[in-house]
mmCIF file of C-alpha atoms in Angstrom:
data_model
loop_
_atom_site.group_PDB
_atom_site.id
_atom_site.type_symbol
_atom_site.label_atom_id
_atom_site.label_comp_id
_atom_site.label_asym_id
_atom_site.label_seq_id
_atom_site.Cartn_x
_atom_site.Cartn_y
_atom_site.Cartn_z
ATOM 1 C CA MET H 1 0.000 0.000 0.000
ATOM 2 C CA ILE H 2 2.811 2.419 0.928
ATOM 3 C CA ALA H 3 4.660 1.552 -2.280
ATOM 4 C CA ALA H 4 1.507 2.245 -4.312
ATOM 5 C CA HIS H 5 1.026 5.646 -2.685
ATOM 6 C CA ALA H 6 4.712 6.477 -3.203
ATOM 7 C CA LYS H 7 4.430 5.493 -6.874
ATOM 8 C CA ALA H 8 1.306 7.629 -7.337
ATOM 9 C CA THR H 9 2.986 10.587 -5.607
ATOM 10 C CA GLY H 10 6.045 10.154 -7.809
ATOM 11 C CA LYS H 11 3.885 10.250 -10.931
ATOM 12 C CA VAL H 12 2.199 13.459 -9.758
ATOM 13 C CA VAL H 13 5.547 15.116 -8.991
ATOM 14 C CA ALA H 14 6.987 14.010 -12.340
ATOM 15 C CA SER H 15 3.922 15.324 -14.169
ATOM 16 C CA ILE H 16 4.154 18.704 -12.409
ATOM 17 C CA ALA H 17 7.892 18.964 -13.114
ATOM 18 C CA THR H 18 7.433 18.073 -16.792
ATOM 19 C CA THR H 19 4.591 20.545 -17.232
ATOM 20 C CA MET H 20 6.535 23.293 -15.482
ATOM 21 C CA LEU H 21 9.589 22.604 -17.651
ATOM 22 C CA GLY H 22 7.432 22.837 -20.767
ATOM 23 C CA LEU H 23 5.940 26.119 -19.540
ATOM 24 C CA LEU H 24 9.412 27.573 -18.942
ATOM 25 C CA LEU H 25 10.568 26.387 -22.365
ATOM 26 C CA VAL H 26 7.598 28.031 -24.102
ATOM 27 C CA THR H 27 8.028 31.358 -22.298
ATOM 28 C CA PHE H 28 11.777 31.303 -22.972
ATOM 29 C CA VAL H 29 11.365 30.600 -26.683
ATOM 30 C CA ILE H 30 8.684 33.287 -27.052
ATOM 31 C CA SER H 31 10.894 35.834 -25.302
ATOM 32 C CA ARG H 32 13.749 35.111 -27.701
ATOM 33 C CA PHE H 33 11.600 35.429 -30.830
ATOM 34 C CA LEU H 34 9.803 38.635 -29.894
ATOM 35 C CA PRO H 35 10.858 41.701 -31.928
ATOM 36 C CA THR H 36 11.560 43.618 -28.698
ATOM 37 C CA ASP H 37 15.229 43.646 -27.679
ATOM 38 C CA PRO H 38 15.359 43.326 -23.860
ATOM 39 C CA VAL H 39 18.741 45.049 -23.742
ATOM 40 C CA LEU H 40 17.571 48.109 -25.668
ATOM 41 C CA ALA H 41 14.425 48.206 -23.545
ATOM 42 C CA ILE H 42 16.666 48.578 -20.476
ATOM 43 C CA VAL H 43 19.484 50.845 -21.671
ATOM 44 C CA GLY H 44 17.589 52.760 -24.375
ATOM 45 C CA ASP H 45 18.089 53.171 -28.107
ATOM 46 C CA HIS H 46 20.826 55.779 -27.749
ATOM 47 C CA ALA H 47 23.134 53.819 -25.439
ATOM 48 C CA SER H 48 26.744 53.303 -26.440
ATOM 49 C CA ALA H 49 28.006 50.001 -27.813
ATOM 50 C CA SER H 50 29.984 49.320 -24.635
ATOM 51 C CA THR H 51 26.892 49.868 -22.477
ATOM 52 C CA ILE H 52 24.843 47.518 -24.665
ATOM 53 C CA ALA H 53 27.577 44.872 -24.531
ATOM 54 C CA ALA H 54 27.837 45.155 -20.742
ATOM 55 C CA ALA H 55 24.059 44.806 -20.409
ATOM 56 C CA ARG H 56 24.094 41.676 -22.582
ATOM 57 C CA VAL H 57 26.736 40.133 -20.336
ATOM 58 C CA GLN H 58 24.775 41.094 -17.217
ATOM 59 C CA LEU H 59 21.606 39.488 -18.610
ATOM 60 C CA GLY H 60 23.504 36.382 -19.740
ATOM 61 C CA LEU H 61 22.657 36.964 -23.400
ATOM 62 C CA ASN H 62 26.289 36.452 -24.427
ATOM 63 C CA HIS H 63 25.979 32.695 -23.753
ATOM 64 C CA PRO H 64 24.702 30.080 -26.231
ATOM 65 C CA ILE H 65 20.928 29.543 -26.237
ATOM 66 C CA PRO H 66 20.989 26.248 -24.237
ATOM 67 C CA ILE H 67 23.088 27.886 -21.512
ATOM 68 C CA GLN H 68 20.711 30.867 -21.480
ATOM 69 C CA PHE H 69 17.784 28.471 -20.972
ATOM 70 C CA LEU H 70 19.511 26.729 -18.062
ATOM 71 C CA LEU H 71 20.299 30.104 -16.471
ATOM 72 C CA TYR H 72 16.668 31.120 -17.018
ATOM 73 C CA ILE H 73 15.442 27.988 -15.192
ATOM 74 C CA GLN H 74 17.900 28.618 -12.371
ATOM 75 C CA HIS H 75 16.697 32.200 -11.908
ATOM 76 C CA VAL H 76 12.996 31.295 -12.026
ATOM 77 C CA LEU H 77 13.379 28.431 -9.537
ATOM 78 C CA GLY H 78 15.195 30.878 -7.274
ATOM 79 C CA GLY H 79 12.284 33.312 -7.479
ATOM 80 C CA ASP H 80 14.162 35.746 -9.702
ATOM 81 C CA PHE H 81 11.833 36.840 -12.504
ATOM 82 C CA GLY H 82 13.919 39.901 -13.244
ATOM 83 C CA MET H 83 13.187 43.583 -12.721
ATOM 84 C CA SER H 84 10.098 45.241 -14.124
ATOM 85 C CA LEU H 85 11.075 47.937 -16.621
ATOM 86 C CA ARG H 86 7.879 49.827 -15.861
ATOM 87 C CA THR H 87 7.826 49.805 -12.050
ATOM 88 C CA SER H 88 11.567 49.278 -11.366
ATOM 89 C CA HIS H 89 10.580 46.640 -8.777
ATOM 90 C CA PRO H 90 11.346 42.903 -8.823
ATOM 91 C CA VAL H 91 8.681 41.227 -10.953
ATOM 92 C CA LEU H 92 7.969 38.617 -8.272
ATOM 93 C CA GLU H 93 7.343 41.388 -5.742
ATOM 94 C CA ASP H 94 4.910 43.069 -8.146
ATOM 95 C CA LEU H 95 3.096 39.784 -8.835
ATOM 96 C CA LEU H 96 2.736 38.967 -5.142
ATOM 97 C CA HIS H 97 1.258 42.428 -4.679
ATOM 98 C CA VAL H 98 -1.336 42.220 -7.478
ATOM 99 C CA PHE H 99 -2.278 38.536 -7.507
ATOM 100 C CA PRO H 100 -4.491 38.630 -4.365
ATOM 101 C CA ALA H 101 -6.778 41.132 -6.114
ATOM 102 C CA THR H 102 -7.285 38.709 -9.020
ATOM 103 C CA LEU H 103 -7.719 35.805 -6.609
ATOM 104 C CA GLU H 104 -10.430 37.697 -4.727
ATOM 105 C CA LEU H 105 -12.310 38.661 -7.878
ATOM 106 C CA ALA H 106 -12.066 35.235 -9.540
ATOM 107 C CA THR H 107 -13.016 33.359 -6.359
ATOM 108 C CA TRP H 108 -16.215 35.337 -5.879
ATOM 109 C CA GLY H 109 -16.911 34.964 -9.591
ATOM 110 C CA ILE H 110 -16.634 31.159 -9.488
ATOM 111 C CA VAL H 111 -18.723 30.996 -6.299
ATOM 112 C CA ILE H 112 -21.522 32.863 -8.079
ATOM 113 C CA GLY H 113 -21.095 30.700 -11.173
ATOM 114 C CA VAL H 114 -21.273 27.418 -9.252
ATOM 115 C CA VAL H 115 -24.074 28.376 -6.849
ATOM 116 C CA LEU H 116 -26.309 29.489 -9.724
ATOM 117 C CA GLY H 117 -24.951 27.516 -12.681
ATOM 118 C CA VAL H 118 -25.176 23.987 -11.272
ATOM 119 C CA PRO H 119 -28.848 24.187 -10.134
ATOM 120 C CA LEU H 120 -29.828 25.880 -13.398
ATOM 121 C CA GLY H 121 -28.076 23.176 -15.410
ATOM 122 C CA VAL H 122 -29.803 20.437 -13.434
ATOM 123 C CA TRP H 123 -33.171 22.174 -13.770
ATOM 124 C CA ALA H 124 -32.719 22.523 -17.527
ATOM 125 C CA ALA H 125 -31.858 18.819 -17.841
ATOM 126 C CA VAL H 126 -34.850 17.714 -15.776
ATOM 127 C CA ARG H 127 -37.156 20.020 -17.796
ATOM 128 C CA LYS H 128 -35.581 19.163 -21.154
ATOM 129 C CA ASP H 129 -37.174 20.816 -24.210
ATOM 130 C CA THR H 130 -39.601 22.841 -22.093
ATOM 131 C CA LEU H 131 -39.823 26.630 -21.900
ATOM 132 C CA ILE H 132 -37.664 26.574 -18.747
ATOM 133 C CA ASP H 133 -34.953 24.602 -20.553
ATOM 134 C CA HIS H 134 -34.961 26.982 -23.528
ATOM 135 C CA ALA H 135 -34.856 30.038 -21.239
ATOM 136 C CA ILE H 136 -31.886 28.719 -19.243
ATOM 137 C CA ARG H 137 -30.022 27.776 -22.427
ATOM 138 C CA PHE H 138 -30.708 31.237 -23.871
ATOM 139 C CA VAL H 139 -29.378 32.948 -20.735
ATOM 140 C CA GLY H 140 -26.272 30.780 -20.920
ATOM 141 C CA LEU H 141 -25.801 31.454 -24.619
ATOM 142 C CA VAL H 142 -25.979 35.205 -24.065
ATOM 143 C CA GLY H 143 -23.435 35.034 -21.250
ATOM 144 C CA TYR H 144 -21.108 32.847 -23.292
ATOM 145 C CA SER H 145 -21.359 34.975 -26.448
ATOM 146 C CA MET H 146 -21.369 38.565 -25.211
ATOM 147 C CA PRO H 147 -17.935 40.267 -24.949
ATOM 148 C CA ILE H 148 -17.266 40.581 -21.239
ATOM 149 C CA PHE H 149 -15.699 44.041 -21.601
ATOM 150 C CA TRP H 150 -18.919 45.285 -23.249
ATOM 151 C CA LEU H 151 -20.999 43.852 -20.407
ATOM 152 C CA GLY H 152 -18.657 45.587 -17.953
ATOM 153 C CA ILE H 153 -19.051 48.955 -19.667
ATOM 154 C CA MET H 154 -22.826 48.551 -19.829
ATOM 155 C CA GLY H 155 -22.894 47.584 -16.160
ATOM 156 C CA LEU H 156 -20.975 50.722 -15.195
ATOM 157 C CA LEU H 157 -23.204 52.915 -17.353
ATOM 158 C CA ILE H 158 -26.428 51.498 -15.902
ATOM 159 C CA PHE H 159 -25.676 50.714 -12.249
ATOM 160 C CA TYR H 160 -23.042 53.379 -11.583
ATOM 161 C CA ALA H 161 -23.585 56.300 -13.944
ATOM 162 C CA GLU H 162 -27.372 56.195 -14.358
ATOM 163 C CA LEU H 163 -28.856 54.515 -11.273
ATOM 164 C CA SER H 164 -26.015 55.148 -8.782
ATOM 165 C CA TRP H 165 -26.763 51.800 -7.134
ATOM 166 C CA LEU H 166 -23.144 50.653 -7.127
ATOM 167 C CA PRO H 167 -19.780 52.435 -6.904
ATOM 168 C CA GLY H 168 -17.499 52.963 -9.867
ATOM 169 C CA PRO H 169 -14.161 51.389 -10.815
ATOM 170 C CA GLY H 170 -11.496 50.484 -8.276
ATOM 171 C CA ARG H 171 -11.430 48.241 -5.214
ATOM 172 C CA LEU H 172 -12.362 50.997 -2.742
ATOM 173 C CA ASP H 173 -13.616 54.558 -2.769
ATOM 174 C CA PHE H 174 -10.793 57.054 -3.201
ATOM 175 C CA GLY H 175 -11.011 58.248 0.388
ATOM 176 C CA TYR H 176 -10.460 54.746 1.790
ATOM 177 C CA GLU H 177 -7.531 53.624 -0.364
ATOM 178 C CA ASP H 178 -4.722 54.782 1.952
ATOM 179 C CA LEU H 179 -6.479 53.640 5.134
ATOM 180 C CA VAL H 180 -6.238 49.876 4.583
ATOM 181 C CA THR H 181 -3.340 48.022 6.181
ATOM 182 C CA PRO H 182 -2.222 45.401 3.617
ATOM 183 C CA ILE H 183 -2.082 41.967 5.253
ATOM 184 C CA THR H 184 -3.308 39.380 2.763
ATOM 185 C CA GLY H 185 -3.857 41.711 -0.197
ATOM 186 C CA ILE H 186 -7.506 40.573 -0.343
ATOM 187 C CA MET H 187 -9.431 43.738 0.376
ATOM 188 C CA THR H 188 -12.517 42.189 1.978
ATOM 189 C CA VAL H 189 -10.326 40.124 4.301
ATOM 190 C CA ASP H 190 -7.926 42.952 5.206
ATOM 191 C CA THR H 191 -10.732 45.374 6.057
ATOM 192 C CA LEU H 192 -12.323 42.744 8.318
ATOM 193 C CA LEU H 193 -9.000 42.001 10.015
ATOM 194 C CA GLN H 194 -8.591 45.734 10.519
ATOM 195 C CA GLY H 195 -12.036 45.837 12.141
ATOM 196 C CA ASP H 196 -13.345 48.623 9.897
ATOM 197 C CA TYR H 197 -16.790 47.495 8.787
ATOM 198 C CA ASP H 198 -17.481 50.654 6.780
ATOM 199 C CA MET H 199 -14.465 49.913 4.598
ATOM 200 C CA PHE H 200 -15.456 46.238 4.420
ATOM 201 C CA TRP H 201 -18.915 47.024 3.028
ATOM 202 C CA ASN H 202 -17.348 49.555 0.685
ATOM 203 C CA ALA H 203 -15.003 46.846 -0.606
ATOM 204 C CA VAL H 204 -17.958 44.456 -1.006
ATOM 205 C CA SER H 205 -19.935 47.074 -2.946
ATOM 206 C CA HIS H 206 -17.007 47.549 -5.354
ATOM 207 C CA LEU H 207 -16.759 43.774 -5.762
ATOM 208 C CA ILE H 208 -20.417 43.155 -6.626
ATOM 209 C CA LEU H 209 -20.470 44.284 -10.261
ATOM 210 C CA PRO H 210 -17.178 42.819 -11.592
ATOM 211 C CA ALA H 211 -17.639 39.569 -9.633
ATOM 212 C CA SER H 212 -21.215 39.251 -10.912
ATOM 213 C CA LEU H 213 -20.031 39.682 -14.498
ATOM 214 C CA LEU H 214 -17.368 37.006 -14.083
ATOM 215 C CA GLY H 215 -19.936 34.861 -12.285
ATOM 216 C CA TYR H 216 -22.352 35.243 -15.194
ATOM 217 C CA PHE H 217 -19.574 34.323 -17.627
ATOM 218 C CA SER H 218 -18.716 31.143 -15.679
ATOM 219 C CA LEU H 219 -22.403 30.407 -15.021
ATOM 220 C CA ALA H 220 -23.021 30.200 -18.766
ATOM 221 C CA TYR H 221 -20.349 27.516 -19.195
ATOM 222 C CA ILE H 222 -21.082 25.597 -15.983
ATOM 223 C CA SER H 223 -24.853 25.464 -16.539
ATOM 224 C CA ARG H 224 -24.431 24.244 -20.113
ATOM 225 C CA MET H 225 -21.971 21.503 -19.115
ATOM 226 C CA THR H 226 -24.066 20.512 -16.074
ATOM 227 C CA ARG H 227 -27.120 20.126 -18.309
ATOM 228 C CA SER H 228 -25.180 17.973 -20.784
ATOM 229 C CA LEU H 229 -23.670 15.745 -18.074
ATOM 230 C CA MET H 230 -26.988 15.385 -16.263
ATOM 231 C CA LEU H 231 -28.863 14.454 -19.444
ATOM 232 C CA SER H 232 -26.394 11.634 -20.121
ATOM 233 C CA GLN H 233 -26.989 10.263 -16.603
ATOM 234 C CA LEU H 234 -30.774 10.577 -16.711
ATOM 235 C CA ARG H 235 -30.776 8.265 -19.760
ATOM 236 C CA GLN H 236 -28.947 5.501 -17.880
ATOM 237 C CA GLU H 237 -30.648 2.257 -16.881
ATOM 238 C CA TYR H 238 -30.119 2.764 -13.161
ATOM 239 C CA VAL H 239 -32.308 5.893 -13.333
ATOM 240 C CA LEU H 240 -35.087 3.959 -15.081
ATOM 241 C CA THR H 241 -34.791 1.189 -12.487
ATOM 242 C CA ALA H 242 -35.015 3.693 -9.623
ATOM 243 C CA ARG H 243 -38.117 5.265 -11.152
ATOM 244 C CA VAL H 244 -39.763 1.855 -11.571
ATOM 245 C CA LYS H 245 -39.075 1.148 -7.898
ATOM 246 C CA GLY H 246 -40.824 4.382 -6.969
ATOM 247 C CA VAL H 247 -37.791 6.314 -5.759
ATOM 248 C CA PRO H 248 -38.695 10.021 -5.496
ATOM 249 C CA GLU H 249 -37.513 12.054 -8.502
ATOM 250 C CA ARG H 250 -35.677 14.557 -6.307
ATOM 251 C CA ARG H 251 -33.638 11.727 -4.765
ATOM 252 C CA ILE H 252 -32.884 10.239 -8.190
ATOM 253 C CA VAL H 253 -31.657 13.568 -9.549
ATOM 254 C CA TRP H 254 -29.726 15.002 -6.603
ATOM 255 C CA LYS H 255 -28.312 11.826 -5.075
ATOM 256 C CA HIS H 256 -27.938 9.144 -7.727
ATOM 257 C CA ALA H 257 -27.464 11.133 -10.950
ATOM 258 C CA MET H 258 -25.641 14.057 -9.325
ATOM 259 C CA GLY H 259 -23.276 11.666 -7.580
ATOM 260 C CA ASN H 260 -22.093 10.367 -10.956
ATOM 261 C CA VAL H 261 -21.956 13.858 -12.448
ATOM 262 C CA MET H 262 -19.765 15.316 -9.690
ATOM 263 C CA VAL H 263 -16.443 13.932 -10.949
ATOM 264 C CA PRO H 264 -16.571 15.338 -14.511
ATOM 265 C CA LEU H 265 -18.306 18.465 -13.199
ATOM 266 C CA LEU H 266 -15.347 19.068 -10.908
ATOM 267 C CA THR H 267 -13.143 19.332 -13.990
ATOM 268 C CA VAL H 268 -15.552 21.827 -15.534
ATOM 269 C CA ILE H 269 -15.506 23.998 -12.403
ATOM 270 C CA ALA H 270 -11.709 23.795 -12.091
ATOM 271 C CA LEU H 271 -11.194 24.831 -15.715
ATOM 272 C CA SER H 272 -13.696 27.640 -15.320
ATOM 273 C CA TYR H 273 -11.873 28.886 -12.204
ATOM 274 C CA GLY H 274 -8.555 28.770 -14.030
ATOM 275 C CA ASN H 275 -10.059 30.736 -16.906
ATOM 276 C CA LEU H 276 -11.296 33.396 -14.488
ATOM 277 C CA LEU H 277 -7.868 33.704 -12.889
ATOM 278 C CA GLU H 278 -6.311 34.077 -16.312
ATOM 279 C CA GLY H 279 -9.096 35.632 -18.346
ATOM 280 C CA SER H 280 -10.159 38.473 -16.074
ATOM 281 C CA VAL H 281 -7.821 40.810 -17.988
ATOM 282 C CA LEU H 282 -10.615 42.728 -19.695
ATOM 283 C CA THR H 283 -12.737 42.890 -16.542
ATOM 284 C CA GLU H 284 -9.811 44.220 -14.511
ATOM 285 C CA THR H 285 -9.067 46.780 -17.218
ATOM 286 C CA VAL H 286 -12.667 48.027 -17.394
ATOM 287 C CA PHE H 287 -13.027 48.254 -13.608
ATOM 288 C CA THR H 288 -9.456 49.459 -12.922
ATOM 289 C CA TRP H 289 -9.035 46.419 -10.724
ATOM 290 C CA HIS H 290 -5.313 46.252 -9.964
ATOM 291 C CA GLY H 291 -4.823 42.515 -10.359
ATOM 292 C CA ILE H 292 -2.504 40.368 -12.420
ATOM 293 C CA GLY H 293 -4.587 40.823 -15.575
ATOM 294 C CA LEU H 294 -4.267 44.610 -15.527
ATOM 295 C CA TYR H 295 -0.599 44.267 -14.552
ATOM 296 C CA ILE H 296 0.171 42.098 -17.609
ATOM 297 C CA THR H 297 -1.877 44.379 -19.872
ATOM 298 C CA ASN H 298 0.100 47.429 -18.773
ATOM 299 C CA ALA H 299 3.334 45.449 -19.133
ATOM 300 C CA ILE H 300 2.472 44.509 -22.725
ATOM 301 C CA PHE H 301 1.732 48.109 -23.692
ATOM 302 C CA GLY H 302 4.923 49.223 -21.923
ATOM 303 C CA GLN H 303 7.012 46.498 -23.630
ATOM 304 C CA ASP H 304 7.947 45.239 -20.162
ATOM 305 C CA LEU H 305 9.117 41.761 -21.167
ATOM 306 C CA PRO H 306 10.204 40.499 -17.702
ATOM 307 C CA ALA H 307 6.788 41.404 -16.262
ATOM 308 C CA VAL H 308 4.929 39.697 -19.132
ATOM 309 C CA MET H 309 6.998 36.530 -18.811
ATOM 310 C CA GLY H 310 6.683 36.507 -15.017
ATOM 311 C CA GLY H 311 2.908 36.940 -15.185
ATOM 312 C CA THR H 312 2.650 34.168 -17.774
ATOM 313 C CA ILE H 313 4.615 31.806 -15.547
ATOM 314 C CA VAL H 314 2.428 32.587 -12.525
ATOM 315 C CA ILE H 315 -0.773 31.971 -14.514
ATOM 316 C CA GLY H 316 0.642 28.701 -15.839
ATOM 317 C CA LEU H 317 1.622 27.691 -12.306
ATOM 318 C CA VAL H 318 -1.918 28.437 -11.124
ATOM 319 C CA TYR H 319 -3.287 26.080 -13.789
ATOM 320 C CA ILE H 320 -0.845 23.361 -12.684
ATOM 321 C CA ILE H 321 -1.908 23.752 -9.042
ATOM 322 C CA ILE H 322 -5.614 23.694 -9.924
ATOM 323 C CA ASN H 323 -5.203 20.565 -12.074
ATOM 324 C CA THR H 324 -3.207 18.844 -9.335
ATOM 325 C CA LEU H 325 -5.814 19.640 -6.693
ATOM 326 C CA THR H 326 -8.518 18.409 -9.073
ATOM 327 C CA ASP H 327 -6.710 15.086 -9.510
ATOM 328 C CA VAL H 328 -6.433 14.743 -5.729
ATOM 329 C CA ALA H 329 -10.145 15.496 -5.344
ATOM 330 C CA TYR H 330 -10.926 12.767 -7.907
ATOM 331 C CA ARG H 331 -9.511 10.173 -5.537
ATOM 332 C CA PHE H 332 -11.935 11.206 -2.815
ATOM 333 C CA LEU H 333 -14.999 11.479 -5.040
ATOM 334 C CA ASP H 334 -14.448 8.448 -7.257
ATOM 335 C CA PRO H 335 -13.112 5.203 -5.679
ATOM 336 C CA ARG H 336 -12.224 3.920 -9.155
ATOM 337 C CA ALA H 337 -9.530 6.616 -9.425
ATOM 338 C CA ARG H 338 -7.715 5.109 -6.448
#
């Protein structure tokens, strides 16, 4: 038994290491083929030849490509993502500062998507081809098709500019921004830890609109996949047998069918969460939400290559962690995976 667990753990570690190596290789190759010269981005176009040569030596660009890749791996594993050309801070320090904002926004978005999307998907499957089913599928189609930045702009125009129900962009009102003591970087948590409930509710009010938009975006995908998975289970023979035996429909749907749907649905939710952590770029830009998406966007426009590469690595690492946790959860939900 111990040997089996050790073998399984070794496979997981090897898979993570291989995936991470592939991620580093892709980011390295892309950085070398981009038209932007990292040396000129640092020293400027009018630097002398000696300054440019010294910068190349300092960055390790005077070595052959394989040696450069090995040095790149060494730096990344040591937590050295380079210096941001835009902020003049270590990229890792910048990423640790902005990532909690994205984590907060994406987490609330996936909570909304799961809490609403799963029941709607089940309801649509149970009421297949009825008006309820068509309405839920239409709502999902709209959420999946509409550009999220357009929905964000419309949300600000309606709920902020016209109705004044919700605050505008940002994570807090301007007057509160310098009053929060950063502890976790998650604004709702830090304001609670600080014991300032006015700031907490202000942070919540700023979170409602962008998190709802991301929640609607994930709801569209989760509800559609839940409906599809549930329909495949409701056609199975064990469901027909349970109905013949007089088992209540609610028990058939939520215990028997949902129990078999949970494993593939977990993958759907995990992928959706990863997409929110990576794909909230446009939402963060529209709402001036200073997370990793806005950070990478500004880095791209500022030709800040170290920041772009560092952000890409962090997002890839998040996907690896989510997939690993999903595989671990499989073993608890599905005995066959053990």
